Short mmCIF file of C-alpha atoms and ligand atoms in Angstrom, two decimals:
data_model
loop_
_atom_site.label_atom_id
_atom_site.label_comp_id
_atom_site.label_asym_id
_atom_site.label_seq_id
_atom_site.Cartn_x
_atom_site.Cartn_y
_atom_site.Cartn_z
CA MET A 727 -17.70 44.68 -5.80
CA ILE A 728 -16.67 44.91 -9.34
CA GLU A 729 -15.83 42.07 -11.30
CA ASP A 730 -12.38 41.81 -12.79
CA LYS A 731 -13.10 42.04 -16.56
CA ASN A 732 -9.48 41.12 -17.50
CA PRO A 733 -8.67 38.23 -16.41
CA GLN A 734 -5.29 37.90 -18.16
CA ARG A 735 -2.70 38.76 -15.85
CA THR A 736 0.66 40.10 -17.09
CA SER A 737 3.45 40.22 -14.96
CA ILE A 738 4.86 44.38 -15.04
CA SER A 739 8.54 42.70 -14.88
CA ASP A 740 8.45 41.40 -18.11
CA LEU A 741 8.02 44.00 -19.49
CA GLY A 742 10.94 45.85 -18.21
CA GLU A 743 10.48 50.18 -16.63
CA PHE A 744 10.69 51.44 -19.77
CA GLY A 745 9.01 48.46 -21.37
CA LEU A 746 6.14 49.48 -19.53
CA ILE A 747 6.71 53.43 -20.33
CA ASP A 748 6.59 52.63 -23.90
CA HIS A 749 3.35 50.54 -23.61
CA LEU A 750 1.44 52.48 -21.74
CA THR A 751 1.95 55.77 -23.23
CA LYS A 752 2.66 54.69 -27.05
CA ASN A 753 -1.14 55.91 -27.71
CA PHE A 754 -1.18 59.45 -26.46
CA SER A 755 -0.64 61.74 -29.37
CA ILE A 756 0.50 64.90 -29.01
CA LYS A 757 -2.11 68.18 -29.36
CA HIS A 758 -0.71 72.01 -28.44
CA LYS A 759 2.14 73.38 -30.48
CA THR A 760 3.03 74.77 -26.85
CA THR A 761 4.75 71.72 -26.42
CA VAL A 762 7.76 71.59 -28.31
CA LYS A 763 8.91 68.32 -26.42
CA GLY A 764 6.99 65.72 -24.48
CA ILE A 765 7.28 62.20 -23.32
CA GLY A 766 10.63 60.39 -24.65
CA ASP A 767 13.67 62.70 -23.40
CA ASP A 768 14.93 63.54 -19.65
CA ALA A 769 12.07 65.96 -19.69
CA ALA A 770 9.16 67.74 -21.57
CA VAL A 771 9.84 71.06 -23.09
CA LEU A 772 7.63 73.49 -23.29
CA ASP A 773 6.81 77.16 -24.97
CA PHE A 774 3.81 79.31 -23.92
CA LYS A 775 5.42 82.31 -25.94
CA GLY A 776 4.44 85.32 -23.82
CA LYS A 777 1.61 83.60 -21.80
CA LYS A 778 1.88 83.07 -18.11
CA THR A 779 2.29 78.98 -17.20
CA ILE A 780 -0.69 77.52 -15.15
CA VAL A 781 1.16 74.51 -12.90
CA THR A 782 -0.78 72.21 -10.37
CA THR A 783 -0.43 69.03 -9.20
CA ASP A 784 -2.47 66.24 -6.95
CA LEU A 785 -1.14 63.30 -5.42
CA LEU A 786 -3.71 60.36 -5.14
CA VAL A 787 -3.03 57.46 -2.68
CA GLU A 788 -5.15 54.73 -2.04
CA GLY A 789 -7.02 53.85 0.66
CA VAL A 790 -6.98 57.14 2.04
CA HIS A 791 -8.22 59.11 -0.97
CA PHE A 792 -9.93 55.87 -3.45
CA ASP A 793 -10.57 52.35 -3.05
CA LEU A 794 -10.54 49.72 -5.48
CA SER A 795 -12.97 47.71 -4.31
CA TYR A 796 -15.35 49.87 -6.06
CA MET A 797 -13.68 52.45 -7.60
CA PRO A 798 -12.21 50.67 -11.47
CA LEU A 799 -8.87 51.57 -12.42
CA LYS A 800 -10.19 53.36 -16.01
CA HIS A 801 -11.99 55.80 -13.55
CA LEU A 802 -9.36 56.42 -11.39
CA GLY A 803 -7.07 57.14 -14.58
CA TYR A 804 -9.62 60.06 -15.65
CA LYS A 805 -10.77 60.80 -12.47
CA SER A 806 -6.92 61.57 -11.25
CA VAL A 807 -6.69 63.80 -14.72
CA ILE A 808 -10.03 65.48 -13.88
CA VAL A 809 -8.82 66.65 -10.40
CA ASN A 810 -5.73 68.46 -11.46
CA LEU A 811 -7.72 69.96 -14.91
CA SER A 812 -10.04 71.57 -12.48
CA ASP A 813 -7.66 73.42 -10.49
CA VAL A 814 -6.36 75.30 -13.60
CA TYR A 815 -9.55 76.14 -14.62
CA ALA A 816 -10.17 77.70 -11.58
CA MET A 817 -7.61 80.08 -12.12
CA ASN A 818 -9.80 80.84 -15.40
CA ALA A 819 -6.88 79.36 -17.36
CA LYS A 820 -6.58 76.42 -20.45
CA ALA A 821 -5.11 72.86 -19.47
CA THR A 822 -2.76 72.13 -22.06
CA GLN A 823 -0.41 69.44 -20.54
CA ILE A 824 -0.09 66.85 -17.46
CA THR A 825 2.64 64.62 -16.42
CA VAL A 826 1.91 61.75 -14.58
CA SER A 827 3.20 59.32 -11.95
CA ILE A 828 2.48 56.26 -10.44
CA ALA A 829 4.17 53.61 -7.62
CA ILE A 830 2.69 50.32 -8.28
CA SER A 831 3.15 47.04 -5.84
CA ASN A 832 3.59 43.40 -7.64
CA ARG A 833 -0.49 43.27 -6.96
CA PHE A 834 -0.88 45.16 -10.26
CA PRO A 835 -0.54 43.89 -14.00
CA LEU A 836 0.04 45.17 -16.69
CA GLU A 837 -3.45 44.71 -17.54
CA ALA A 838 -4.57 46.63 -14.78
CA LEU A 839 -2.40 49.28 -15.63
CA GLU A 840 -3.73 49.48 -19.37
CA GLU A 841 -7.27 49.98 -17.71
CA LEU A 842 -5.86 53.08 -15.62
CA TYR A 843 -3.71 54.69 -19.14
CA ALA A 844 -7.19 54.39 -20.72
CA GLY A 845 -8.82 56.74 -18.92
CA ILE A 846 -5.87 58.70 -18.33
CA LYS A 847 -6.26 58.71 -22.20
CA LEU A 848 -10.20 59.66 -22.18
CA ALA A 849 -9.26 62.29 -20.39
CA CYS A 850 -6.46 63.91 -22.13
CA ASP A 851 -8.83 63.62 -25.26
CA ILE A 852 -12.05 65.07 -24.04
CA TYR A 853 -10.28 68.13 -22.21
CA ASP A 854 -7.71 68.01 -25.12
CA VAL A 855 -4.28 67.98 -23.14
CA ASP A 856 -1.18 66.39 -23.90
CA LEU A 857 0.59 64.06 -21.71
CA VAL A 858 4.04 65.14 -21.61
CA GLY A 859 5.70 62.62 -18.55
CA GLY A 860 6.39 61.45 -15.64
CA ASP A 861 8.03 58.43 -13.90
CA THR A 862 6.95 54.81 -12.76
CA THR A 863 8.00 53.20 -9.49
CA SER A 864 7.45 50.62 -7.42
CA SER A 865 5.28 51.10 -4.35
CA ASN A 866 5.41 48.18 -1.18
CA LYS A 867 2.12 48.52 -0.70
CA GLY A 868 -0.69 49.47 -2.87
CA LEU A 869 -1.29 52.34 -5.66
CA LEU A 870 -0.35 56.41 -5.47
CA ILE A 871 -0.77 58.68 -8.62
CA THR A 872 0.09 61.75 -8.82
CA VAL A 873 -0.73 64.30 -11.91
CA THR A 874 0.78 67.42 -12.43
CA ALA A 875 -1.47 69.73 -14.64
CA LEU A 876 -0.35 72.89 -17.30
CA GLY A 877 -2.18 75.68 -18.95
CA GLU A 878 -1.62 78.75 -20.33
CA ALA A 879 -3.26 82.20 -19.58
CA ASN A 880 -2.61 85.80 -20.93
CA GLU A 881 -1.85 87.84 -17.53
CA GLU A 882 -4.70 89.85 -17.31
CA ASP A 883 -7.11 86.52 -17.73
CA ILE A 884 -6.13 84.90 -14.66
CA VAL A 885 -7.89 84.66 -11.39
CA TYR A 886 -6.67 84.51 -7.89
CA ARG A 887 -8.30 83.73 -4.66
CA ASN A 888 -8.03 86.79 -3.39
CA GLY A 889 -10.12 89.48 -6.08
CA ALA A 890 -13.34 89.56 -4.31
CA LYS A 891 -15.44 93.02 -3.09
CA PRO A 892 -18.16 93.46 -0.96
CA ASN A 893 -21.53 93.77 -2.79
CA ASP A 894 -19.92 91.05 -5.74
CA LEU A 895 -22.04 88.47 -6.68
CA LEU A 896 -20.92 84.76 -5.42
CA VAL A 897 -22.18 82.86 -8.48
CA VAL A 898 -21.39 78.67 -8.84
CA SER A 899 -21.39 76.61 -11.80
CA GLY A 900 -23.47 72.77 -12.07
CA ASP A 901 -25.05 71.57 -8.67
CA LEU A 902 -23.53 69.99 -5.91
CA GLY A 903 -23.55 67.73 -3.20
CA GLY A 904 -23.61 64.48 -5.64
CA ALA A 905 -20.35 63.22 -5.06
CA TYR A 906 -20.52 63.25 -1.44
CA LEU A 907 -23.84 61.52 -1.62
CA GLY A 908 -22.19 59.00 -4.66
CA LEU A 909 -19.63 57.91 -2.31
CA GLN A 910 -22.56 57.32 0.59
CA VAL A 911 -23.61 54.76 -1.86
CA LEU A 912 -21.03 52.98 -2.60
CA GLU A 913 -19.50 52.45 0.79
CA ARG A 914 -23.39 51.31 1.98
CA GLU A 915 -23.59 48.80 -1.29
CA LYS A 916 -19.65 47.48 -0.45
CA GLN A 917 -20.74 46.72 3.35
CA VAL A 918 -23.82 45.27 1.88
CA PHE A 919 -21.44 42.97 -0.47
CA GLN A 920 -19.26 42.20 2.55
CA VAL A 921 -22.19 40.38 3.77
CA ASN A 922 -23.53 38.61 0.90
CA PRO A 923 -21.09 38.74 -1.85
CA LYS A 924 -23.93 37.16 -4.02
CA ASN A 925 -26.04 40.57 -3.42
CA GLN A 926 -25.48 42.47 -6.65
CA PRO A 927 -26.21 46.50 -5.91
CA ASP A 928 -29.15 47.47 -8.18
CA LEU A 929 -27.50 51.35 -8.26
CA ASP A 930 -30.03 52.75 -10.94
CA GLN A 931 -32.08 55.02 -9.09
CA TYR A 932 -28.42 56.28 -8.00
CA THR A 933 -26.60 56.98 -11.55
CA TYR A 934 -26.22 60.56 -11.43
CA ILE A 935 -24.53 60.99 -7.90
CA ILE A 936 -22.36 57.89 -8.53
CA GLU A 937 -21.30 59.45 -12.00
CA ARG A 938 -20.32 62.06 -10.32
CA GLN A 939 -18.09 60.28 -7.27
CA LEU A 940 -17.15 58.02 -9.48
CA LYS A 941 -16.70 60.06 -13.32
CA PRO A 942 -16.39 63.44 -12.29
CA GLU A 943 -16.43 66.64 -15.12
CA ALA A 944 -14.14 69.93 -14.52
CA ARG A 945 -15.90 72.71 -15.60
CA LYS A 946 -13.67 73.36 -19.25
CA ASP A 947 -16.77 74.98 -20.25
CA ILE A 948 -16.87 77.82 -17.63
CA PRO A 949 -13.74 79.94 -18.46
CA GLU A 950 -14.62 79.12 -22.19
CA LEU A 951 -17.98 81.13 -21.32
CA LEU A 952 -17.23 83.63 -19.51
CA LYS A 953 -14.69 84.78 -21.87
CA LYS A 954 -17.94 84.67 -24.20
CA LEU A 955 -20.06 86.25 -21.86
CA GLU A 956 -17.26 88.90 -21.24
CA VAL A 957 -17.64 88.43 -17.92
CA LYS A 958 -14.19 88.22 -15.62
CA PRO A 959 -14.61 86.75 -12.24
CA THR A 960 -12.86 88.94 -9.04
CA SER A 961 -11.85 85.73 -7.34
CA MET A 962 -12.66 82.13 -8.37
CA ILE A 963 -11.65 78.64 -6.65
CA ASP A 964 -12.91 75.06 -7.50
CA ILE A 965 -15.10 73.10 -4.91
CA SER A 966 -13.12 70.60 -4.11
CA ASP A 967 -14.11 70.65 -0.23
CA GLY A 968 -17.25 71.39 -0.14
CA LEU A 969 -18.74 74.87 -0.72
CA SER A 970 -18.71 76.21 2.90
CA SER A 971 -14.85 76.02 3.45
CA GLU A 972 -13.86 76.97 -0.35
CA ILE A 973 -16.25 79.94 0.93
CA ILE A 974 -14.23 80.87 3.53
CA HIS A 975 -11.06 80.84 1.24
CA LEU A 976 -12.71 83.48 -1.21
CA CYS A 977 -13.65 85.73 1.78
CA LYS A 978 -10.41 84.92 3.99
CA GLN A 979 -8.36 85.39 1.15
CA SER A 980 -10.39 88.53 -0.30
CA ASN A 981 -10.75 90.22 3.25
CA VAL A 982 -14.48 90.32 2.65
CA GLY A 983 -17.13 88.91 4.39
CA CYS A 984 -20.57 86.78 2.61
CA ASN A 985 -24.39 85.99 2.88
CA LEU A 986 -24.35 82.82 1.14
CA HIS A 987 -28.65 81.82 0.76
CA GLU A 988 -29.51 78.62 1.91
CA ASP A 989 -32.46 78.40 -0.85
CA LYS A 990 -30.35 79.52 -4.21
CA ILE A 991 -28.09 76.54 -3.32
CA PRO A 992 -28.76 74.29 -6.93
CA LEU A 993 -29.31 70.81 -6.15
CA ASP A 994 -30.03 68.09 -8.27
CA PRO A 995 -33.56 65.90 -7.89
CA GLN A 996 -31.70 62.74 -7.48
CA VAL A 997 -29.16 64.27 -4.38
CA ILE A 998 -32.66 65.54 -3.05
CA SER A 999 -33.78 62.53 -3.06
CA THR A 1000 -31.01 60.17 -1.84
CA CYS A 1001 -30.68 62.76 1.11
CA GLU A 1002 -34.51 62.20 2.15
CA GLU A 1003 -33.64 58.80 1.91
CA PHE A 1004 -30.33 58.78 3.58
CA ASP A 1005 -32.13 61.61 6.12
CA ILE A 1006 -29.46 63.80 6.03
CA SER A 1007 -30.12 67.33 4.93
CA SER A 1008 -28.74 68.44 1.46
CA SER A 1009 -27.87 71.96 2.59
CA THR A 1010 -25.44 70.38 4.59
CA VAL A 1011 -24.28 68.25 1.92
CA ALA A 1012 -23.42 70.90 -0.45
CA LEU A 1013 -22.20 72.87 2.04
CA SER A 1014 -19.70 69.79 3.40
CA GLY A 1015 -19.81 66.63 1.15
CA GLY A 1016 -16.68 68.26 -1.17
CA GLU A 1017 -15.59 66.59 -4.81
CA ASP A 1018 -17.87 68.20 -7.02
CA TYR A 1019 -15.39 70.17 -9.34
CA GLU A 1020 -17.57 72.59 -9.99
CA LEU A 1021 -16.57 76.16 -10.12
CA LEU A 1022 -17.56 79.25 -7.68
CA PHE A 1023 -16.73 82.95 -8.36
CA THR A 1024 -17.38 85.79 -7.84
CA ILE A 1025 -18.40 88.73 -10.25
CA SER A 1026 -18.96 92.33 -10.30
CA GLN A 1027 -23.15 93.03 -9.48
CA ASP A 1028 -22.86 94.90 -13.14
CA ASP A 1029 -22.07 91.62 -15.34
CA TYR A 1030 -25.14 90.24 -13.66
CA PRO A 1031 -27.11 90.70 -16.65
CA LYS A 1032 -24.58 88.84 -18.73
CA ILE A 1033 -24.54 85.69 -16.68
CA LYS A 1034 -28.35 85.62 -15.46
CA ALA A 1035 -30.15 83.22 -17.99
CA ASN A 1036 -27.58 80.92 -18.29
CA PRO A 1037 -28.47 77.42 -16.94
CA SER A 1038 -24.92 76.34 -15.59
CA LEU A 1039 -24.76 79.20 -13.43
CA THR A 1040 -26.40 80.15 -9.97
CA VAL A 1041 -26.03 83.37 -8.35
CA ILE A 1042 -26.41 81.88 -4.76
CA GLY A 1043 -25.02 84.92 -2.40
CA HIS A 1044 -23.25 88.51 -2.15
CA MET A 1045 -20.17 89.44 -0.88
CA THR A 1046 -20.05 92.06 2.77
CA ASP A 1047 -17.79 93.85 4.05
CA ALA A 1048 -15.51 91.44 6.39
CA LYS A 1049 -16.88 92.63 9.86
CA GLU A 1050 -19.74 91.30 8.80
CA GLY A 1051 -18.28 88.08 8.39
CA MET A 1052 -19.64 84.70 6.54
CA HIS A 1053 -23.56 83.72 6.71
CA LEU A 1054 -25.76 80.97 5.41
CA ILE A 1055 -29.08 82.74 5.03
CA THR A 1056 -31.31 79.95 5.77
CA ARG A 1057 -34.41 79.14 4.16
CA ALA A 1058 -36.02 79.98 7.71
CA ASN A 1059 -34.72 83.27 7.35
CA THR A 1060 -32.11 83.03 9.96
CA LYS A 1061 -28.16 83.94 9.99
CA ILE A 1062 -26.20 81.01 11.09
CA ALA A 1063 -21.87 81.06 10.89
CA ILE A 1064 -20.51 79.57 8.17
CA GLN A 1065 -18.26 76.94 9.22
CA ALA A 1066 -15.53 74.67 7.49
CA ARG A 1067 -16.18 71.48 7.53
CA GLY A 1068 -15.61 69.94 4.10
CA TRP A 1069 -14.07 66.48 4.07
CA ASN A 1070 -12.71 66.16 7.35
CA SER A 1071 -16.28 66.11 9.45
CA PHE A 1072 -16.88 62.43 7.26
CA LYS A 1073 -13.39 61.09 6.87
CA GLY A 1074 -10.74 60.99 8.96
CA ASN A 1075 -8.50 60.41 6.68
CA GLN A 1076 -8.82 62.66 3.64
CA ALA A 1077 -6.99 65.18 2.45
P1 ADP B 572 14.24 59.24 -15.93
O1 ADP B 572 15.20 58.27 -15.77
O2 ADP B 572 14.80 59.97 -16.06
O3 ADP B 572 13.29 59.70 -14.85
P2 ADP B 572 12.22 58.03 -17.27
O4 ADP B 572 12.82 56.56 -17.52
O5 ADP B 572 11.96 57.98 -15.75
O6 ADP B 572 13.40 58.89 -16.77
O7 ADP B 572 11.24 58.69 -18.20
C1 ADP B 572 11.56 58.39 -19.89
C2 ADP B 572 10.48 59.10 -19.55
O8 ADP B 572 9.52 58.29 -20.18
C3 ADP B 572 10.49 60.37 -19.77
O9 ADP B 572 10.28 61.31 -20.58
C4 ADP B 572 9.05 60.33 -18.32
O10 ADP B 572 9.24 61.77 -18.37
C5 ADP B 572 8.15 59.40 -19.04
N1 ADP B 572 7.53 58.95 -18.39
C6 ADP B 572 8.33 57.50 -17.24
N2 ADP B 572 6.92 57.02 -16.45
C7 ADP B 572 5.72 58.04 -17.27
C8 ADP B 572 4.89 57.60 -17.29
N3 ADP B 572 4.05 56.67 -15.66
N4 ADP B 572 3.65 58.60 -17.52
C9 ADP B 572 3.99 59.41 -18.63
N5 ADP B 572 5.67 59.27 -19.29
C10 ADP B 572 6.04 58.65 -18.00
MG1 MG B 573 11.92 58.11 -14.19
#
């Protein structure tokens, strides 16, 4: 579906492993004082000077987590960094470094890896993080990418999943459901394309949701905003698997229940119109879709005046005693139990 803009194919074996690493990483510069030593030795050296260190990692496997027939490699590089940074921000921390490890089959020429690293570099520049290491190896089949992100935070600023209290407000950033719907559009167009390769898809009316899928952003701005507003969430998580499963994580780990209001869930107009076209419920998509990389958190009611005017934040419910359970209050004002479906209900192989 995506045209090969790089007809040139340079074999990786021409460069050798060290030549390859050098070639791919030579344009990355170090931005942070906390990076004492980056790429080039046996290990990186970091110095967080009394702050706590945040570490998180994600493994992405071709055919399981991404499909290169519609995912350009540059976007894949970008997204693989973003999904990790999102986890750092979900701790209310600042992301500062990443490592990137790749396993590649001989199907990939140098030009493909250059594209991948162009996306990684873009994410490093936009999100202000240093690439400080990684590993490079071959795979028998397909592409694997592991990104590890590191970050820093003052101990008192770190927000875990387990601090929510009854009566706290449940807040979400941005809007939900777009990434899942973007994937549905891309899968549909891929099938059309397989039947008729001359049929170039017209995706104009889906630009926002496709971008949510192919080039998601992480909410670097939210920990910064909360600090400025002097709000410390009582619990926080990022929405990688869908709103319902993330709410369940917060509730279980905090030992609380919750009431989530269906009519409060923030949806982009493109999500609503595409749901109508696909004849699926926008609430189901928001609850179960996943990959939105928004932040879901709880705050004390006392902090409500500080956040209420903010266009990036929506209060979607409140926490209750654990014995009251976890419920969705529907538009028709009925109460139904929240169930975790997440990706698994849609794609058997997603982790
Ligand atoms: P080792 O033999 O100790 O595993 P390598 O030769 O794999 O070391 O790596 C040399 C340097 O290059 C190290 O700093 C390592 O972190 C870095 N590096 C290796 N592969 C990558 C990669 N794909 N992206 C970024 N840095 C890498
Ligand atoms: Mg190595």
